[in-house]
Amino acid sequence: MVVNERATKRARRKAAADLPDLFTFPPTPPESPEAFRDNVRGFLGRHARVTLPSSSLFPSLLTWQIALRVDPAVVLPLDIVEEDVTRSRRSVYCDQCRVVGWSGHPVCRKRYHFIIRSNAESCDSETPFQFQQPQQEKWCNSIGATAAEDTADDVEEWAYNQLHDNTHLLHAVVHSNGFAHLLTLNGRQGGSTILSGRHILDLWDRLCQALSVRKVSVMDVSKKYGMEYRLLHAVTHGRSWYGDWGYEFRSGSYALTQDSYHKAVETISTLPLQPFQFQPRRPRTRLQSVIAFYQSFSDAQLQTTKDLFTFMLSLIPKSHSPTASKKPKHDTSNVLCVWTANDVQHVQQAMIKLLSAVREPNWVSKRALRGALYKTFSPELLDYSLKHLGGQLVANNMVIETRCNPDSTDVEYRLEPLTIGRSELKPNFPSEQQILGDLKFLYDSILHPDTMLSYAPQAVRENVVDAATKLLDCKQFIKDFKPDKMVAADPSGIHLWCHVQLSDHPKDDFVLPPELIVLPLNATLADLKSEATKAFQEVYAMFKRFEVEELFGCGSINDSITAKLLVGTSGSVDMKGKCPAKHGLNRFRMERGIESWIVDCTCGTKDDDGERMLACDTCGVWQHTRCAGIHCSDEIPAKFVCLRCMSSYREKNQSTCDSAKEANCAPLTNTTCRAKAAGPGVANLNMTSSVR
């Protein structure tokens, strides 16, 4: 039997071409904004298909999948897991909300996980989405295989472990109130063979805009080239890498503020390189050699740490680019020179004579060439001539070859024969491996507070250590999509942010974010109350029996009145309602949980910020282990008493001692006084009696 596969391949390629493009998906969001709870339902209905319906085995999970075309040869699945928090057997509280400042929010009914798995890049368009076994179904088959051997509890535990897998290319979770957390992002350095970190974050950013996500938090603990990227990127760009997408530092660990963050960035990025430069009459260090080496490559003067690290990062893509072998064009239009082209040529001819006098196998260092001619020419002219010496053709078909000595990190020169097929005038360009090694060395020597070298003045170094420590402590970044501005610009209906106060709960209990209510222009107050009631019931687990009672400031107005006449078509409205928390609903009161704790650290922190803490065994107040003098690598002691309790104990103990001293001293003083008043005879009588 002969099978013609050409028609099948054409059909598969056509089917893959019909899939949405990952680099443009999703399309532009609609002009009429809606709340996340409404947008996510419409989004899944238009673009996704159910791959694992909710069942008795997994009552809290419902999975969807969207196939995205990366290129004609690759199809990538985006999995969406809808998690019913109220039916989950695991903790219903969100650790990310707790440490980012949203711990006072009530627990949401649902969470939506957006996942691109690391093994999903094996999909290809030769077997496109509708012809292949979907990746999520393969995941379901794994669940089925697990279920055949284990109990339902074990299977559900296995399924939830997949949601906590940190090897995913993308894993983000959105609560039903529109507050989200970017949990995992792994680009090429994280294991992706197709997508970069920018591609993945671009996709996530478009998803947030299409779904009307309100705020997204991310804990920036990313590393690049073996370095803490939030510190390196802050030095070179003045912000976190996520800042390119609008993520900003609001408040963070150890009570750090926006002002302290920006001051730290300014301090460390403007650090002059002058203290690290070569000092006469002192031996040259490796740090000085590395800085001088990269200074020789730059047309502009590298004066600060920002200049140095920015320039080195710009060399990495050039080191493996096909154009890196070509001699760069040096722009001297912005450089004020006091010498002419003849002067440069004269200096270089003198250098060539020195190289010709050296035996062929030997290299001559830049320092040696400069030292041999420093009495004849100015230092600036020598540096400029050396910078453009490599790759020049000389007599007898010879060329000046350059290299970087891996031991001394110094540029070296020698003459070599010009061979046929040799690339065009190649300059001494360091390899990517050398650049990364030098970058890590400079990062450890100048930036990282734990490995920073000692240098003078000491006060400057202490300020830099403090600034670097603060930047490393700033991990939480938030992007605010500002949906209220989008609502204000839409006149097609009534868009109101409803703020609710509960009459049967304390005012200072939890923090209840407002919900967006969208109504037609002819909606009444009754419609507004009804929609607000439904919205809060749908979003929050504790609000299962919530009901809006009245609008603040409106009194007993008839509910049949058109809403826009009273509250307008946009803005906010305050409502009063009741929410009887019965049948165990009280445990959904706040994302921080039902436990009560007090945080009062010496650094000023008043709430859990995600850093390691311990509680005082006397007063029960929590504080950072670092602020208590316990190093991060040390174990937490079995017994701990905070400084406040120790001071209080000392004061109480001192007061007790003082009282005891007064009590002991008083009889002695009175006896002495009585003895003096009674006279010598009485005193001698008492003494005699005592001896007896």
XYZ file of C-alpha atoms in Angstrom:
692
model
C 0.000 0.000 0.000
C 1.433 3.343 -1.052
C 0.682 6.371 1.112
C 1.139 9.887 -0.192
C 2.474 11.907 2.729
C 2.759 15.213 0.875
C -0.900 16.120 1.304
C -0.722 15.273 5.001
C 2.369 17.463 5.505
C 0.752 20.330 3.625
C -2.340 19.991 5.811
C -0.221 19.973 8.945
C 1.749 23.039 7.920
C -1.460 24.850 7.028
C -2.941 23.892 10.396
C 0.180 25.183 12.174
C -0.013 28.422 10.208
C -3.560 28.934 11.521
C -2.360 28.846 15.128
C -1.829 32.169 16.933
C 1.690 33.574 16.842
C 3.389 33.478 20.239
C 5.163 36.789 19.571
C 1.910 38.693 18.932
C -0.599 36.721 21.024
C -2.979 37.713 22.489
C -4.501 40.358 20.250
C -5.061 43.928 21.352
C -7.478 44.052 24.300
C -11.005 45.344 23.653
C -11.704 49.033 23.916
C -14.378 48.433 26.552
C -12.521 47.310 29.690
C -13.965 44.690 31.993
C -12.908 43.133 35.268
C -10.485 40.229 35.288
C -13.172 37.812 36.529
C -15.183 38.466 33.343
C -12.270 38.761 30.921
C -10.679 35.445 31.883
C -13.882 33.519 31.110
C -14.210 35.123 27.681
C -10.506 34.670 26.965
C -10.583 30.935 27.722
C -13.767 30.484 25.723
C -12.280 32.143 22.629
C -8.732 30.782 22.625
C -8.432 27.644 24.805
C -9.871 24.180 25.026
C -10.455 22.048 28.119
C -7.897 19.270 28.500
C -8.673 18.076 32.043
C -12.242 18.682 33.236
C -12.974 18.880 36.934
C -13.831 15.469 38.372
C -14.290 13.654 41.654
C -10.584 12.770 41.580
C -9.503 16.398 41.084
C -12.433 18.552 42.220
C -10.269 21.660 42.552
C -8.491 21.563 39.157
C -9.667 22.418 35.672
C -7.037 22.711 32.928
C -7.044 24.473 29.577
C -4.521 24.693 26.764
C -3.664 27.135 23.979
C -1.303 26.076 21.166
C 0.998 28.906 20.086
C 3.146 28.939 16.967
C 6.747 29.961 17.599
C 7.893 29.465 13.998
C 6.874 27.145 11.128
C 8.720 24.305 12.847
C 7.721 24.722 16.500
C 4.383 24.796 18.323
C 4.393 25.635 22.037
C 1.464 24.871 24.394
C 0.387 27.378 27.026
C -1.397 25.586 29.892
C -3.927 27.365 32.094
C -4.886 25.650 35.347
C -8.018 26.917 37.076
C -7.707 26.108 40.777
C -10.740 26.171 43.070
C -9.236 27.302 46.355
C -12.295 26.434 48.456
C -12.112 22.769 47.437
C -8.362 22.393 47.763
C -6.866 20.024 50.314
C -3.753 22.157 50.592
C -3.265 25.532 52.232
C -5.683 28.106 50.928
C -3.393 31.020 51.781
C -0.999 32.721 49.377
C 2.592 33.121 50.550
C 3.323 35.664 47.814
C 0.457 37.913 48.947
C 1.722 37.654 52.499
C 5.225 38.946 51.749
C 4.366 41.531 49.090
C 1.941 43.512 51.240
C -1.387 41.993 50.176
C -1.780 39.747 53.214
C -4.878 41.677 54.319
C -6.830 40.728 51.173
C -9.594 38.160 51.677
C -8.878 34.745 50.173
C -10.027 34.559 46.554
C -12.196 31.695 45.386
C -10.045 30.848 42.365
C -6.489 31.071 41.107
C -5.469 30.857 37.466
C -2.035 29.394 36.749
C -0.414 30.235 33.397
C 2.328 27.718 32.634
C 4.780 27.001 29.813
C 6.602 23.838 30.804
C 10.283 23.310 30.103
C 9.652 20.116 28.131
C 6.973 21.775 25.999
C 9.590 22.985 23.488
C 9.750 19.471 22.065
C 6.512 20.094 20.158
C 6.870 20.707 16.422
C 4.580 21.774 13.633
C 5.038 18.526 11.741
C 2.535 17.176 14.239
C 0.480 20.242 14.997
C -1.955 20.811 17.790
C -5.018 19.107 16.372
C -3.065 16.105 15.028
C -0.801 15.392 18.005
C -1.488 14.145 21.478
C -1.560 17.387 23.475
C 1.123 17.875 26.062
C -1.451 18.420 28.768
C -3.060 15.082 27.870
C 0.358 13.466 28.253
C 0.459 15.083 31.687
C -2.983 13.601 32.376
C -1.719 10.166 31.306
C 1.069 10.549 33.861
C -1.574 11.330 36.442
C -3.489 8.229 35.423
C -0.382 6.075 35.738
C 0.260 7.520 39.161
C -3.336 6.985 40.202
C -3.090 3.280 39.327
C -0.465 2.809 42.023
C -1.174 5.471 44.650
C -4.135 6.835 46.544
C -6.154 9.866 45.479
C -4.340 11.962 48.092
C -0.967 10.980 46.636
C -2.127 11.781 43.129
C -3.431 15.194 44.140
C -0.197 15.873 45.978
C 1.718 14.958 42.816
C -0.507 17.238 40.733
C 0.034 20.196 43.051
C 3.766 19.587 43.014
C 3.642 20.255 39.279
C 2.242 23.696 40.087
C 5.274 24.346 42.276
C 7.853 23.170 39.763
C 10.459 25.933 39.372
C 11.807 24.568 36.083
C 8.876 25.919 34.040
C 9.734 28.510 31.414
C 6.758 30.531 32.656
C 4.606 30.139 35.725
C 2.356 32.957 36.875
C -0.743 32.898 39.032
C -3.626 35.371 38.989
C -6.168 35.587 41.791
C -9.778 36.100 40.819
C -9.576 39.707 42.058
C -6.953 40.496 39.383
C -3.872 40.570 41.645
C -1.124 38.359 40.223
C 2.333 36.956 40.937
C 5.027 36.097 38.422
C 6.534 33.008 40.053
C 8.954 31.552 37.500
C 10.645 32.879 34.377
C 13.383 30.868 32.672
C 14.845 32.053 29.380
C 17.816 30.649 27.535
C 20.034 30.693 30.599
C 17.261 28.887 32.489
C 17.032 25.989 30.054
C 14.974 27.285 27.130
C 16.294 26.407 23.686
C 13.899 28.637 21.733
C 12.626 31.552 23.795
C 14.599 34.237 25.557
C 13.497 35.765 28.823
C 12.344 38.861 26.945
C 10.113 36.806 24.648
C 8.444 35.110 27.608
C 7.971 38.312 29.604
C 6.566 40.077 26.526
C 3.971 37.303 26.225
C 3.086 37.536 29.907
C 2.772 41.319 29.707
C 0.349 41.070 26.763
C -1.680 38.446 28.625
C -1.994 40.752 31.630
C -3.226 43.626 29.470
C -5.732 41.438 27.618
C -7.096 39.980 30.859
C -7.229 43.312 32.743
C -4.849 42.159 35.464
C -4.586 44.886 38.082
C -1.190 44.398 39.714
C 1.624 41.873 39.306
C 4.359 41.189 41.823
C 7.642 39.451 41.109
C 10.430 38.403 43.451
C 13.602 39.166 41.540
C 16.095 36.500 42.587
C 17.338 35.949 39.045
C 20.975 35.297 38.305
C 22.869 35.896 35.094
C 26.436 34.824 34.375
C 26.589 33.625 37.998
C 25.797 37.085 39.425
C 22.774 38.576 41.176
C 21.179 40.303 38.214
C 19.111 42.755 40.252
C 22.384 44.275 41.505
C 24.215 44.208 38.174
C 21.263 45.594 36.190
C 20.650 48.311 38.781
C 24.247 49.479 38.307
C 24.047 49.562 34.495
C 20.419 50.699 34.000
C 19.353 52.239 37.305
C 16.561 49.697 37.842
C 15.783 46.001 37.918
C 15.656 44.017 34.663
C 11.897 43.792 35.184
C 11.846 47.583 35.214
C 12.028 47.500 31.405
C 8.406 46.326 31.550
C 7.271 48.807 34.175
C 7.936 46.837 37.377
C 8.888 49.220 40.161
C 10.235 48.861 43.651
C 7.593 50.006 46.134
C 8.564 48.714 49.554
C 10.692 45.767 50.449
C 12.583 43.783 52.997
C 14.122 45.385 56.075
C 11.743 48.375 55.804
C 13.478 49.722 52.702
C 11.670 52.507 50.838
C 11.681 53.807 47.290
C 13.879 56.698 48.328
C 16.489 54.430 49.914
C 16.454 52.204 46.803
C 17.109 55.095 44.419
C 19.834 56.512 46.671
C 21.534 53.116 46.752
C 21.432 52.903 42.953
C 22.920 56.377 42.667
C 25.683 55.624 45.178
C 26.934 52.426 43.592
C 26.489 53.326 39.906
C 28.379 56.629 40.218
C 31.296 55.121 42.137
C 34.474 56.518 40.514
C 37.031 54.060 39.173
C 39.902 56.314 40.238
C 40.552 54.481 43.555
C 41.062 51.260 41.564
C 43.377 52.745 38.921
C 47.111 52.101 38.799
C 49.055 53.992 41.431
C 52.746 54.853 40.786
C 55.390 53.200 42.938
C 53.028 50.379 43.838
C 52.764 46.888 42.318
C 50.002 46.542 39.778
C 47.106 44.365 40.933
C 44.869 42.144 38.846
C 41.959 44.515 39.427
C 43.943 47.421 37.988
C 45.053 45.316 35.021
C 41.501 44.229 34.160
C 40.138 47.782 34.339
C 43.013 49.087 32.210
C 42.497 46.301 29.674
C 38.858 47.207 29.003
C 39.656 50.895 29.155
C 41.958 50.291 26.187
C 39.014 49.004 24.140
C 36.685 51.894 24.829
C 36.704 55.046 22.753
C 35.144 56.942 25.651
C 36.724 57.329 29.049
C 35.368 54.812 31.583
C 35.027 56.893 34.715
C 32.427 55.111 36.901
C 31.288 51.591 37.691
C 28.273 52.153 35.464
C 30.531 53.015 32.519
C 32.731 49.965 33.091
C 30.027 47.314 33.524
C 27.832 48.744 30.758
C 30.736 48.629 28.333
C 31.688 45.077 29.298
C 28.128 43.813 28.871
C 28.010 45.428 25.436
C 31.083 43.396 24.417
C 29.442 40.009 25.087
C 27.218 39.889 21.966
C 30.090 41.280 19.878
C 32.434 38.519 21.027
C 30.493 35.821 19.164
C 29.044 37.984 16.399
C 30.209 37.339 12.810
C 31.136 41.005 12.554
C 33.376 40.850 15.607
C 36.329 39.871 13.445
C 36.149 43.103 11.525
C 38.137 46.048 12.687
C 35.813 48.491 14.440
C 35.520 52.036 13.258
C 36.696 54.372 15.954
C 34.718 57.562 16.161
C 36.938 60.435 17.209
C 34.552 63.212 16.267
C 33.747 63.825 19.938
C 37.373 63.562 21.094
C 39.503 66.679 21.281
C 42.983 65.650 20.056
C 46.123 67.804 20.105
C 47.968 65.523 17.695
C 47.617 64.853 13.996
C 47.414 61.636 11.960
C 51.125 62.009 11.194
C 51.857 62.054 14.918
C 49.964 58.780 15.407
C 51.693 57.205 12.421
C 55.083 58.302 13.747
C 54.414 56.673 17.121
C 53.149 53.456 15.561
C 56.225 53.224 13.322
C 58.403 53.443 16.414
C 56.350 50.645 18.010
C 56.706 48.494 14.886
C 60.502 48.912 15.033
C 60.484 47.683 18.614
C 58.369 44.663 17.660
C 60.680 43.903 14.717
C 63.638 43.785 17.055
C 62.005 41.071 19.147
C 62.276 37.420 18.288
C 59.176 36.183 16.492
C 57.723 33.754 19.095
C 57.816 36.320 21.905
C 54.977 38.666 22.782
C 55.522 42.252 23.895
C 53.158 43.654 26.479
C 51.379 46.948 26.171
C 53.152 48.159 29.292
C 56.558 47.363 27.778
C 55.826 49.271 24.556
C 54.456 52.186 26.487
C 57.394 52.186 28.896
C 59.954 52.170 26.075
C 58.464 55.299 24.478
C 57.014 57.241 27.409
C 59.964 59.702 27.473
C 59.481 60.578 23.812
C 55.699 60.842 23.451
C 52.826 61.930 25.670
C 50.857 59.261 27.586
C 47.602 60.196 25.793
C 49.209 59.828 22.350
C 50.740 56.483 23.332
C 47.394 55.122 24.589
C 45.588 56.224 21.432
C 48.244 54.735 19.159
C 48.284 51.423 21.050
C 44.508 51.198 20.869
C 44.637 51.193 17.046
C 47.855 49.244 16.581
C 46.463 45.718 16.369
C 45.743 44.281 12.918
C 47.865 46.735 10.951
C 49.818 45.541 7.926
C 53.576 46.207 7.891
C 56.412 45.487 5.483
C 57.302 42.005 4.223
C 53.659 40.805 4.415
C 53.619 40.928 8.185
C 50.700 41.864 10.394
C 50.540 42.991 14.016
C 48.767 40.278 16.001
C 47.352 41.049 19.431
C 46.069 38.959 22.297
C 45.101 39.217 25.945
C 47.450 37.401 28.280
C 45.197 35.175 30.455
C 47.587 35.419 33.409
C 48.399 39.132 33.497
C 45.207 40.367 31.742
C 47.399 42.669 29.668
C 47.316 43.298 25.919
C 50.307 41.850 24.082
C 51.615 42.388 20.530
C 53.856 40.618 18.055
C 54.494 40.413 14.293
C 53.210 37.414 12.346
C 53.184 36.518 8.635
C 50.004 37.415 6.771
C 48.545 34.094 5.600
C 46.169 33.612 2.646
C 42.545 33.484 3.745
C 43.270 35.363 6.892
C 40.302 37.405 8.137
C 40.387 41.108 7.525
C 42.554 43.044 10.000
C 41.271 41.403 13.154
C 41.660 43.467 16.343
C 42.417 41.922 19.702
C 38.899 41.097 20.795
C 38.488 39.132 24.042
C 36.485 35.932 23.921
C 33.105 35.603 25.566
C 34.572 33.306 28.176
C 37.236 35.868 29.078
C 34.706 38.713 29.255
C 32.412 36.710 31.539
C 35.329 35.712 33.743
C 36.513 39.312 34.057
C 32.938 40.495 34.618
C 32.483 38.064 37.505
C 35.851 39.077 38.957
C 34.966 42.787 38.852
C 31.490 42.071 40.247
C 33.002 40.259 43.233
C 35.762 42.835 43.724
C 33.770 46.061 43.362
C 30.033 45.385 43.752
C 29.184 42.443 45.982
C 29.279 43.419 49.670
C 30.523 40.022 50.898
C 33.548 39.830 48.583
C 34.316 43.515 47.981
C 38.012 44.376 48.145
C 39.303 46.878 50.659
C 40.246 50.273 49.316
C 40.600 53.851 50.513
C 38.916 55.978 51.605
C 37.222 53.577 54.011
C 34.138 55.780 54.392
C 33.426 55.500 50.654
C 33.760 51.733 50.777
C 31.343 51.525 53.720
C 28.771 53.572 51.791
C 29.158 51.293 48.768
C 28.789 48.159 50.924
C 25.638 49.601 52.468
C 24.214 50.520 49.044
C 24.989 47.086 47.559
C 23.401 45.351 50.551
C 20.236 47.394 50.129
C 20.007 46.570 46.422
C 20.363 42.871 47.184
C 17.652 43.183 49.832
C 15.251 44.793 47.332
C 13.648 41.729 45.738
C 9.945 42.565 45.482
C 8.867 44.552 42.417
C 5.313 45.400 41.380
C 3.738 46.516 38.129
C 0.506 48.478 38.381
C -1.496 48.272 35.154
C -3.730 51.142 36.372
C -7.067 49.815 35.084
C -8.844 52.843 36.564
C -7.331 55.057 33.834
C -8.659 52.749 31.113
C -12.114 52.846 32.674
C -12.189 56.640 32.831
C -11.653 56.859 29.077
C -14.546 54.541 28.103
C -17.959 56.230 27.584
C -19.794 53.157 26.266
C -21.306 52.189 29.609
C -21.217 52.649 33.350
C -17.872 51.593 34.843
C -17.692 51.961 38.610
C -15.160 50.813 41.178
C -17.260 49.603 44.114
C -15.758 50.044 47.576
C -17.517 47.988 50.239
C -17.596 48.413 53.986
C -19.046 45.636 56.082
C -21.447 46.588 58.834
C -20.931 43.332 60.751
C -17.096 43.347 60.798
C -14.456 45.656 62.346
C -13.265 48.432 60.042
C -9.579 47.743 60.658
C -9.826 44.008 60.051
C -8.944 43.093 56.443
C -8.214 45.144 53.328
C -10.936 44.745 50.711
C -9.913 45.949 47.232
C -12.676 47.515 45.148
C -14.286 45.583 42.300
C -15.078 46.938 38.836
C -18.763 46.817 37.929
C -19.783 47.299 34.293
C -23.422 48.213 33.574
C -25.418 49.523 30.617
C -26.194 53.218 30.602
C -29.858 52.631 31.554
C -29.060 50.483 34.631
C -30.812 51.303 37.909
C -29.554 51.401 41.474
C -31.091 47.966 41.989
C -29.004 46.666 39.083
C -25.904 48.234 40.593
C -26.497 46.598 43.980
C -27.249 43.255 42.376
C -24.117 43.261 40.198
C -21.930 44.363 43.093
C -23.319 41.563 45.245
C -22.632 38.983 42.527
C -19.122 40.311 41.885
C -17.938 40.066 45.486
C -19.614 36.681 45.945
C -17.819 35.372 42.858
C -14.386 36.754 43.738
C -13.981 36.099 47.470
C -14.580 32.826 49.308
C -15.722 34.470 52.537
C -18.342 36.533 50.683
C -20.503 33.530 49.818
C -23.491 35.117 51.597
C -22.523 38.741 51.021
C -25.254 41.250 50.256
C -25.134 44.990 49.488
C -27.471 46.947 51.745
C -27.137 50.560 50.662
C -25.014 53.252 49.033
C -23.248 55.616 51.406
C -24.661 59.110 51.369
C -27.799 58.166 49.401
C -30.147 57.369 52.280
C -33.432 55.671 51.371
C -33.467 56.501 47.664
C -35.698 54.413 45.441
C -33.761 51.609 43.740
C -35.564 52.238 40.461
C -33.644 55.471 39.857
C -31.166 55.354 36.959
C -27.699 54.823 38.416
C -25.839 57.280 36.176
C -28.000 60.167 37.425
C -26.780 59.540 40.947
C -23.228 58.179 40.638
C -22.246 59.069 37.060
C -20.759 56.761 34.422
C -17.264 56.368 35.860
C -15.330 56.767 39.078
C -16.025 55.025 42.368
C -18.942 54.424 44.685
C -18.999 53.474 48.375
C -21.366 50.750 49.482
C -22.363 49.196 52.764
C -23.095 45.517 53.094
C -23.141 42.562 55.429
C -21.282 39.289 55.191
C -22.267 36.620 57.722
C -19.205 34.360 58.006
C -20.765 31.050 58.973
C -20.054 27.408 58.272
C -16.254 27.769 58.438
C -16.021 30.705 56.020
C -14.061 32.687 58.594
C -10.865 30.855 57.645
C -10.991 32.646 54.267
C -10.856 36.002 55.998
C -7.314 37.009 54.979
C -4.484 35.678 52.830
C -2.177 35.843 55.842
C -4.229 33.129 57.561
C -6.086 32.990 60.840
C -2.978 33.017 63.003
C -2.072 36.239 64.742
C 1.526 37.393 65.002
C 3.367 40.624 65.745
C 6.402 41.767 63.749
C 8.410 44.616 65.237
C 12.019 44.472 64.088
C 14.735 46.965 64.963
C 15.060 47.827 61.233
C 11.492 49.142 61.227
C 9.688 46.187 59.610
C 6.151 45.727 60.926
C 4.984 42.794 58.790
C 6.280 39.593 57.232
C 8.530 40.522 54.284
C 9.689 37.045 53.309
C 13.060 37.239 55.040
C 14.131 34.759 57.707
C 12.699 35.654 61.109
C 12.516 34.287 64.623
C 10.265 35.018 67.590
C 11.325 36.018 71.069
C 10.589 33.271 73.598
C 9.607 35.906 76.152
C 7.353 38.382 74.335
C 6.597 36.414 71.130
C 7.452 39.343 68.831
C 9.098 38.421 65.500
C 12.195 40.042 64.036
C 14.811 39.320 61.364
C 17.575 36.920 62.273
C 20.061 39.230 60.545
C 18.936 42.191 62.625
C 19.316 40.025 65.729
C 22.958 39.359 64.829
C 22.431 35.818 63.510
C 24.123 35.174 60.176
C 22.032 33.711 57.375
C 24.179 30.564 57.322
C 23.822 30.013 61.084
C 21.095 27.879 62.590
C 18.336 29.528 64.592
C 19.013 29.038 68.328
C 16.681 26.855 70.371
C 16.097 29.697 72.830
C 16.081 33.372 71.907
C 15.365 36.508 73.906
C 15.199 39.842 72.096
C 17.114 42.948 73.140
C 13.974 44.667 74.420
C 13.201 41.840 76.805
C 16.847 41.627 77.858
C 16.925 45.376 78.545
C 13.670 45.135 80.445
C 15.047 42.205 82.438
C 18.233 44.142 83.243
C 16.261 47.201 84.346
C 14.011 45.064 86.537
C 16.992 43.196 87.925
C 18.842 46.449 88.560
C 15.808 47.856 90.327
C 15.600 44.722 92.482
C 19.308 44.942 93.318
C 19.011 48.591 94.241
C 16.093 47.816 96.536
C 18.021 44.998 98.148
C 21.037 47.236 98.702
C 18.865 49.867 100.310
C 17.292 47.230 102.553
C 20.705 45.848 103.573
C 22.278 49.245 104.167
C 19.468 50.721 106.273
C 19.927 48.581 109.493
C 23.684 49.081 109.469
C 23.320 52.825 109.261
C 20.725 52.977 112.043
C 22.797 50.738 114.306
C 25.839 52.880 113.818
C 23.854 56.016 114.546
C 22.350 54.524 117.669
C 25.777 53.388 118.830
C 27.189 56.837 118.368
C 24.238 58.391 120.159
C 24.441 55.941 123.084
C 28.112 56.550 123.748
C 31.205 54.378 124.248
C 29.834 52.377 127.137
C 26.909 51.046 125.274
C 29.060 50.227 122.300
C 31.503 48.230 124.390
C 28.651 46.355 126.041
C 27.250 45.308 122.732
C 30.650 44.157 121.514
C 31.292 42.167 124.626
C 27.933 40.507 124.377
C 28.616 39.584 120.780
C 31.898 37.956 121.677
C 30.271 35.915 124.326
